[in-house]
């Protein structure tokens, strides 16, 4: 593989390993173990395994390795460790580096399970976590202190789609000697250059755009070779959050088409957001690609002006209108994944964010009328017609 390849070439050829059969499509090495030629060879491999030598699938596997190398190449990171889910990646990235007495600063607007790790789990092991409004640099500045070990945030927040300034937060964190861990799911490797902008560690739920077709759970932790092999691998290989070779193969093949899919989905999301903006039934259309987005300049600088594949619609009629709207649409499915080929509509207040108190929902802008809409690969005209008809039905 060449470092000079651009995204689409890396997505198709990055990390490939061919067996003696010269297969064109990547092989699924559905094996937990590997045979050694001799007792001496087994001993040698346990002392130090070479790049093409594997010991046990909890530590590594050729198909999993292909996925890790392909996504690391796309993200321009030195290395990656694949995990059983996005949450195994978030947990692995944080827990592998933290110890009792450490301090972490995190954005408050987080995917529910990320919030659970930071709020409920880390504190049990003596890690202190300070939460801030991720869009307010003064709050980051005030919270980060000498001895802060890590900062954590989702670069585009769920479900209100606020954008956090990776370069500015990274500069503040690095001044204090802290590592920057970014959950980059909503931005995708296609639109965000998080490593280039200062992130030290990038985590993805591969369940979303990387699979992109709703089939398998997976995740990945990306960073420097030293961090991935020195800090993450020892934790992951002994605690068992490895990605299965079969799921790794699904993700590997998903990566081949990810740049094409994600760009097409984002084009449609932009078209829908512009078509629905100003509709009388809607109090707000939230989409980073809209000119009126609160962080328009940051979206240009950090995401190349692209808003991603998810938009949120805030219906004036509250929960009742939101439910009628959800039930009236015929193309999008009501579910809670995102980044899928099928458009997916979610009512965060009663599903993904149900656990939050009313005060927390208010603070995060999760109103009763808010619908999160993950735009799929369907025709933009068909989707706009369906959404508009469902909105007209609200009267
Ligand atoms: C889905 C998601 C996760 C968790 O990923 P799983 O694969 O479901 O474990 C973490 N962070 C964000 C932002 C997500 O959207």
Short mmCIF file of C-alpha atoms in Angstrom, two decimals, residues 10-379:
data_model
loop_
_atom_site.label_atom_id
_atom_site.label_comp_id
_atom_site.label_asym_id
_atom_site.label_seq_id
_atom_site.Cartn_x
_atom_site.Cartn_y
_atom_site.Cartn_z
CA UNK A 10 -7.11 3.12 0.27
CA UNK A 11 -10.73 2.13 0.93
CA UNK A 12 -10.48 -0.64 -1.68
CA UNK A 13 -6.87 -1.85 -1.38
CA UNK A 14 -5.64 -0.67 2.06
CA UNK A 15 -4.33 -3.36 4.40
CA UNK A 16 -4.91 -6.25 2.02
CA UNK A 17 -3.20 -9.58 2.85
CA UNK A 18 -3.41 -12.39 0.34
CA UNK A 19 -3.04 -16.06 1.15
CA UNK A 20 -1.14 -18.54 -1.05
CA UNK A 21 -4.31 -18.84 -3.19
CA UNK A 22 -4.17 -15.24 -4.39
CA UNK A 23 -7.86 -14.58 -3.73
CA UNK A 24 -9.24 -11.29 -5.12
CA UNK A 25 -11.81 -10.69 -2.38
CA UNK A 26 -10.40 -10.62 1.16
CA UNK A 27 -10.49 -14.02 2.87
CA UNK A 28 -12.42 -14.63 6.08
CA UNK A 29 -9.98 -16.38 8.40
CA UNK A 30 -12.63 -17.84 10.66
CA UNK A 31 -10.14 -19.34 13.08
CA UNK A 32 -9.43 -18.63 16.72
CA UNK A 33 -5.95 -20.19 16.67
CA UNK A 34 -2.86 -20.68 14.50
CA UNK A 35 -0.57 -23.71 14.02
CA UNK A 36 3.15 -23.46 14.72
CA UNK A 37 5.65 -25.44 12.61
CA UNK A 38 7.53 -26.64 15.70
CA UNK A 39 7.73 -26.25 19.45
CA UNK A 40 10.61 -23.83 18.86
CA UNK A 41 8.46 -21.75 16.47
CA UNK A 42 5.68 -21.56 19.10
CA UNK A 43 8.17 -20.40 21.70
CA UNK A 44 9.61 -17.81 19.32
CA UNK A 45 6.21 -16.42 18.44
CA UNK A 46 5.28 -15.99 22.10
CA UNK A 47 8.51 -14.05 22.61
CA UNK A 48 7.77 -11.76 19.69
CA UNK A 49 5.19 -12.21 16.93
CA UNK A 50 6.12 -10.84 13.50
CA UNK A 51 3.78 -8.69 11.40
CA UNK A 52 2.22 -11.71 9.69
CA UNK A 53 2.26 -14.00 12.70
CA UNK A 54 -0.77 -14.51 14.91
CA UNK A 55 -1.27 -16.35 18.18
CA UNK A 56 -4.94 -16.24 19.14
CA UNK A 57 -7.91 -14.34 17.70
CA UNK A 58 -8.48 -12.43 20.93
CA UNK A 59 -5.07 -10.82 20.24
CA UNK A 60 -5.33 -10.57 16.46
CA UNK A 61 -6.42 -12.38 13.30
CA UNK A 62 -5.52 -11.82 9.62
CA UNK A 63 -9.02 -10.65 8.60
CA UNK A 64 -9.27 -8.38 11.64
CA UNK A 65 -5.79 -7.06 10.88
CA UNK A 66 -6.83 -6.19 7.32
CA UNK A 67 -9.73 -4.16 8.69
CA UNK A 68 -7.51 -2.40 11.25
CA UNK A 69 -4.92 -1.47 8.62
CA UNK A 70 -7.51 -0.28 6.10
CA UNK A 71 -9.34 2.03 8.53
CA UNK A 72 -6.02 3.28 9.99
CA UNK A 73 -4.88 4.14 6.45
CA UNK A 74 -8.13 6.00 5.75
CA UNK A 75 -7.81 8.00 8.97
CA UNK A 76 -4.05 8.61 8.46
CA UNK A 77 -3.26 7.02 11.82
CA UNK A 78 -0.30 4.73 12.42
CA UNK A 79 -2.31 1.85 13.83
CA UNK A 80 -5.67 0.59 15.04
CA UNK A 81 -7.22 -2.05 17.30
CA UNK A 82 -10.60 -3.47 16.25
CA UNK A 83 -13.22 -4.08 18.93
CA UNK A 84 -16.47 -6.01 19.31
CA UNK A 85 -18.58 -2.81 19.26
CA UNK A 86 -18.25 0.94 19.32
CA UNK A 87 -18.70 0.90 23.08
CA UNK A 88 -15.86 -1.62 23.49
CA UNK A 89 -13.74 0.92 21.58
CA UNK A 90 -14.75 3.87 23.79
CA UNK A 91 -14.25 1.80 26.95
CA UNK A 92 -10.95 0.34 25.73
CA UNK A 93 -9.51 3.71 24.70
CA UNK A 94 -10.32 5.31 28.06
CA UNK A 95 -9.85 2.49 30.56
CA UNK A 96 -6.58 1.28 29.02
CA UNK A 97 -4.94 4.65 29.68
CA UNK A 98 -6.59 5.77 32.97
CA UNK A 99 -5.88 4.90 36.57
CA UNK A 100 -7.22 5.96 39.96
CA UNK A 101 -6.51 9.61 40.71
CA UNK A 102 -6.57 10.69 37.04
CA UNK A 103 -8.71 13.59 35.88
CA UNK A 104 -10.73 13.62 32.64
CA UNK A 105 -12.65 16.48 31.04
CA UNK A 106 -15.56 15.47 28.81
CA UNK A 107 -18.22 17.18 26.76
CA UNK A 108 -21.65 16.71 28.32
CA UNK A 109 -23.54 15.95 25.09
CA UNK A 110 -22.71 12.27 24.63
CA UNK A 111 -24.16 9.07 23.26
CA UNK A 112 -25.95 7.49 26.25
CA UNK A 113 -23.53 4.60 26.81
CA UNK A 114 -20.50 6.93 26.51
CA UNK A 115 -22.05 9.07 29.24
CA UNK A 116 -22.55 5.94 31.36
CA UNK A 117 -18.85 5.00 31.11
CA UNK A 118 -17.72 8.50 32.05
CA UNK A 119 -20.33 9.21 34.69
CA UNK A 120 -20.94 5.83 36.32
CA UNK A 121 -18.00 3.53 35.62
CA UNK A 122 -14.82 5.62 35.68
CA UNK A 123 -15.86 7.28 38.96
CA UNK A 124 -16.08 3.84 40.61
CA UNK A 125 -12.39 3.35 39.92
CA UNK A 126 -11.32 6.71 41.28
CA UNK A 127 -11.17 8.70 38.05
CA UNK A 128 -12.54 12.22 38.41
CA UNK A 129 -14.56 13.51 35.44
CA UNK A 130 -15.51 17.15 34.82
CA UNK A 131 -18.28 17.75 32.27
CA UNK A 132 -18.38 20.87 30.11
CA UNK A 133 -20.47 22.33 27.31
CA UNK A 134 -18.30 21.09 24.46
CA UNK A 135 -18.96 24.11 22.24
CA UNK A 136 -17.77 26.58 24.90
CA UNK A 137 -13.96 26.89 24.78
CA UNK A 138 -13.94 28.92 28.02
CA UNK A 139 -15.44 25.95 29.86
CA UNK A 140 -12.76 23.62 28.44
CA UNK A 141 -10.07 26.14 29.40
CA UNK A 142 -11.41 26.38 32.95
CA UNK A 143 -11.79 22.64 33.42
CA UNK A 144 -8.50 21.36 31.95
CA UNK A 145 -5.71 21.54 34.53
CA UNK A 146 -2.18 20.29 34.98
CA UNK A 147 -2.64 16.59 35.62
CA UNK A 148 -5.68 16.24 33.38
CA UNK A 149 -4.93 12.91 31.70
CA UNK A 150 -7.48 12.97 28.87
CA UNK A 151 -10.27 14.92 27.24
CA UNK A 152 -13.17 13.18 25.53
CA UNK A 153 -15.88 14.40 23.16
CA UNK A 154 -18.00 13.47 20.16
CA UNK A 155 -16.89 15.79 17.35
CA UNK A 156 -20.52 16.19 16.22
CA UNK A 157 -22.95 15.76 19.08
CA UNK A 158 -25.96 13.49 19.08
CA UNK A 159 -28.80 14.40 18.48
CA UNK A 160 -28.47 18.20 18.28
CA UNK A 161 -25.51 18.13 15.86
CA UNK A 162 -23.32 20.72 17.51
CA UNK A 163 -19.75 20.70 16.27
CA UNK A 164 -16.84 20.68 18.70
CA UNK A 165 -13.64 22.45 17.65
CA UNK A 166 -11.10 19.60 17.55
CA UNK A 167 -8.09 21.86 16.88
CA UNK A 168 -8.91 24.38 19.63
CA UNK A 169 -9.76 21.79 22.31
CA UNK A 170 -6.67 19.77 21.35
CA UNK A 171 -4.44 22.82 21.75
CA UNK A 172 -5.80 23.42 25.27
CA UNK A 173 -5.47 19.73 26.18
CA UNK A 174 -1.93 19.40 24.81
CA UNK A 175 -0.80 22.46 26.77
CA UNK A 176 -1.76 20.56 29.92
CA UNK A 177 -0.22 17.29 28.69
CA UNK A 178 -3.60 15.59 28.22
CA UNK A 179 -4.47 13.11 25.45
CA UNK A 180 -7.38 13.98 23.15
CA UNK A 181 -9.85 11.15 22.56
CA UNK A 182 -12.47 11.87 19.90
CA UNK A 183 -15.55 9.80 19.10
CA UNK A 184 -15.83 10.70 15.44
CA UNK A 185 -18.87 8.62 14.44
CA UNK A 186 -21.13 11.40 13.14
CA UNK A 187 -18.32 13.13 11.21
CA UNK A 188 -17.09 9.84 9.66
CA UNK A 189 -13.53 9.32 8.37
CA UNK A 190 -14.78 10.74 5.07
CA UNK A 191 -15.46 14.30 6.25
CA UNK A 192 -13.22 14.76 9.28
CA UNK A 193 -9.45 14.73 9.56
CA UNK A 194 -9.50 14.42 13.35
CA UNK A 195 -5.90 13.17 13.65
CA UNK A 196 -4.62 16.01 11.50
CA UNK A 197 -6.59 18.50 13.59
CA UNK A 198 -4.99 17.36 16.83
CA UNK A 199 -6.84 14.27 18.12
CA UNK A 200 -4.48 11.67 19.57
CA UNK A 201 -6.96 8.82 19.74
CA UNK A 202 -9.99 8.39 17.49
CA UNK A 203 -12.76 5.89 18.11
CA UNK A 204 -15.46 4.69 15.75
CA UNK A 205 -18.51 2.56 16.10
CA UNK A 206 -18.11 0.54 12.88
CA UNK A 207 -21.75 -0.45 13.37
CA UNK A 208 -22.70 2.87 11.78
CA UNK A 209 -21.27 4.12 8.45
CA UNK A 210 -18.43 1.58 8.18
CA UNK A 211 -20.80 -1.37 7.89
CA UNK A 212 -23.40 1.05 6.58
CA UNK A 213 -25.89 -1.72 5.93
CA UNK A 214 -27.08 -2.56 9.41
CA UNK A 215 -25.57 -6.05 9.67
CA UNK A 216 -22.92 -6.26 12.36
CA UNK A 217 -21.59 -4.60 15.51
CA UNK A 218 -18.01 -3.45 15.60
CA UNK A 219 -15.64 -0.68 16.56
CA UNK A 220 -12.07 0.50 16.29
CA UNK A 221 -9.54 2.52 18.31
CA UNK A 222 -7.04 4.47 16.19
CA UNK A 223 -3.86 6.28 17.22
CA UNK A 224 -0.08 6.16 17.25
CA UNK A 225 1.59 2.73 17.05
CA UNK A 226 2.98 3.29 20.53
CA UNK A 227 -0.47 4.01 22.01
CA UNK A 228 -2.29 1.21 20.16
CA UNK A 229 0.29 -1.54 20.70
CA UNK A 230 1.70 -0.28 24.02
CA UNK A 231 -1.44 0.83 25.86
CA UNK A 232 -4.59 -0.42 24.09
CA UNK A 233 -3.52 -3.89 22.94
CA UNK A 234 -2.43 -5.22 26.36
CA UNK A 235 -5.78 -4.09 27.84
CA UNK A 236 -7.94 -5.36 24.98
CA UNK A 237 -6.22 -8.69 24.47
CA UNK A 238 -6.56 -9.63 28.12
CA UNK A 239 -10.10 -8.31 28.65
CA UNK A 240 -11.62 -9.88 25.54
CA UNK A 241 -13.35 -7.16 23.53
CA UNK A 242 -11.98 -8.47 20.20
CA UNK A 243 -13.89 -8.12 16.93
CA UNK A 244 -14.91 -11.44 15.38
CA UNK A 245 -13.19 -12.27 12.07
CA UNK A 246 -16.57 -12.58 10.36
CA UNK A 247 -17.67 -9.11 11.50
CA UNK A 248 -14.24 -7.74 10.56
CA UNK A 249 -14.82 -9.04 7.05
CA UNK A 250 -18.22 -7.31 6.89
CA UNK A 251 -16.55 -4.05 7.98
CA UNK A 252 -13.62 -4.51 5.60
CA UNK A 253 -15.98 -4.88 2.66
CA UNK A 254 -18.08 -1.99 4.03
CA UNK A 255 -15.04 0.28 3.88
CA UNK A 256 -14.70 -0.31 0.13
CA UNK A 257 -17.92 1.56 -0.54
CA UNK A 258 -18.00 3.87 2.50
CA UNK A 259 -16.64 7.01 0.80
CA UNK A 260 -19.21 6.68 -2.01
CA UNK A 261 -22.10 5.88 0.31
CA UNK A 262 -21.34 8.56 2.89
CA UNK A 263 -20.92 11.30 0.27
CA UNK A 264 -24.19 10.32 -1.42
CA UNK A 265 -26.02 10.22 1.94
CA UNK A 266 -24.60 13.62 2.93
CA UNK A 267 -25.64 15.10 -0.42
CA UNK A 268 -29.18 13.90 0.21
CA UNK A 269 -29.11 15.14 3.83
CA UNK A 270 -28.09 18.60 2.59
CA UNK A 271 -30.89 18.60 0.02
CA UNK A 272 -33.49 17.52 2.58
CA UNK A 273 -32.32 20.05 5.19
CA UNK A 274 -32.53 22.88 2.64
CA UNK A 275 -35.94 21.70 1.40
CA UNK A 276 -37.46 21.49 4.89
CA UNK A 277 -35.83 24.57 6.45
CA UNK A 278 -38.52 27.14 7.19
CA UNK A 279 -41.41 24.64 6.98
CA UNK A 280 -44.22 25.99 9.20
CA UNK A 281 -44.55 22.70 11.15
CA UNK A 282 -40.88 22.83 12.15
CA UNK A 283 -39.43 24.99 14.92
CA UNK A 284 -35.86 24.12 13.86
CA UNK A 285 -33.96 22.13 11.26
CA UNK A 286 -30.59 21.19 12.75
CA UNK A 287 -27.93 20.30 10.20
CA UNK A 288 -24.26 21.31 10.19
CA UNK A 289 -24.35 21.88 6.42
CA UNK A 290 -26.96 24.65 6.63
CA UNK A 291 -25.74 28.23 6.24
CA UNK A 292 -27.63 29.18 9.38
CA UNK A 293 -25.94 26.52 11.58
CA UNK A 294 -24.57 28.13 14.75
CA UNK A 295 -21.03 26.97 13.91
CA UNK A 296 -21.01 27.57 10.18
CA UNK A 297 -17.34 28.70 10.10
CA UNK A 298 -16.17 25.71 12.12
CA UNK A 299 -18.08 23.37 9.80
CA UNK A 300 -16.13 24.88 6.88
CA UNK A 301 -12.78 24.51 8.64
CA UNK A 302 -13.25 21.12 10.26
CA UNK A 303 -15.61 19.27 7.94
CA UNK A 304 -14.91 20.91 4.60
CA UNK A 305 -18.36 22.48 4.76
CA UNK A 306 -20.06 19.06 4.77
CA UNK A 307 -22.80 18.40 7.29
CA UNK A 308 -22.69 14.60 7.45
CA UNK A 309 -25.48 12.08 7.02
CA UNK A 310 -27.71 12.96 10.00
CA UNK A 311 -30.11 15.87 10.50
CA UNK A 312 -32.56 16.65 13.26
CA UNK A 313 -36.02 18.12 12.93
CA UNK A 314 -37.76 19.85 15.81
CA UNK A 315 -41.53 19.69 15.37
CA UNK A 316 -43.60 22.54 16.79
CA UNK A 317 -46.32 20.19 17.98
CA UNK A 318 -44.12 18.39 20.55
CA UNK A 319 -44.26 14.66 21.23
CA UNK A 320 -47.71 14.16 19.76
CA UNK A 321 -46.73 15.73 16.44
CA UNK A 322 -43.40 13.87 16.47
CA UNK A 323 -45.16 10.51 16.90
CA UNK A 324 -47.76 11.28 14.21
CA UNK A 325 -44.94 12.32 11.87
CA UNK A 326 -42.95 9.14 12.57
CA UNK A 327 -45.99 6.95 12.02
CA UNK A 328 -46.96 8.75 8.79
CA UNK A 329 -43.64 8.35 6.97
CA UNK A 330 -43.53 5.35 4.64
CA UNK A 331 -39.89 5.13 3.49
CA UNK A 332 -37.74 5.71 6.62
CA UNK A 333 -37.88 3.03 9.27
CA UNK A 334 -38.37 3.83 12.96
CA UNK A 335 -35.24 2.51 14.64
CA UNK A 336 -32.15 3.77 16.44
CA UNK A 337 -29.12 2.94 14.31
CA UNK A 338 -27.61 5.55 11.99
CA UNK A 339 -25.38 5.67 8.93
CA UNK A 340 -27.41 2.87 7.34
CA UNK A 341 -28.39 2.52 3.66
CA UNK A 342 -31.99 2.73 4.88
CA UNK A 343 -33.15 6.07 6.25
CA UNK A 344 -33.84 5.78 9.97
CA UNK A 345 -35.95 8.10 12.13
CA UNK A 346 -35.54 8.21 15.91
CA UNK A 347 -37.39 10.05 18.69
CA UNK A 348 -34.49 10.61 21.13
CA UNK A 349 -36.57 11.86 24.09
CA UNK A 350 -38.45 8.55 24.40
CA UNK A 351 -35.80 6.10 23.17
CA UNK A 352 -32.02 6.74 23.00
CA UNK A 353 -32.13 9.54 25.61
CA UNK A 354 -35.13 8.32 27.65
CA UNK A 355 -32.93 7.69 30.70
CA UNK A 356 -31.99 11.38 31.04
CA UNK A 357 -33.88 13.65 33.45
CA UNK A 358 -36.00 16.47 32.04
CA UNK A 359 -33.34 18.95 33.15
CA UNK A 360 -30.62 17.02 31.33
CA UNK A 361 -32.79 16.83 28.21
CA UNK A 362 -33.38 20.59 28.39
CA UNK A 363 -29.66 21.27 28.80
CA UNK A 364 -28.91 19.16 25.71
CA UNK A 365 -31.73 20.62 23.59
CA UNK A 366 -33.59 17.30 23.41
CA UNK A 367 -37.11 18.65 23.11
CA UNK A 368 -40.27 16.51 22.96
CA UNK A 369 -40.65 17.38 19.27
CA UNK A 370 -37.12 16.44 18.22
CA UNK A 371 -36.65 13.73 15.58
CA UNK A 372 -33.20 12.51 14.57
CA UNK A 373 -33.11 11.54 10.94
CA UNK A 374 -30.28 9.39 9.56
CA UNK A 375 -30.36 9.79 5.80
CA UNK A 376 -29.95 6.63 3.75
CA UNK A 377 -29.24 5.85 0.13
CA UNK A 378 -32.78 6.26 -1.15
CA UNK A 379 -33.67 8.85 -3.80
#
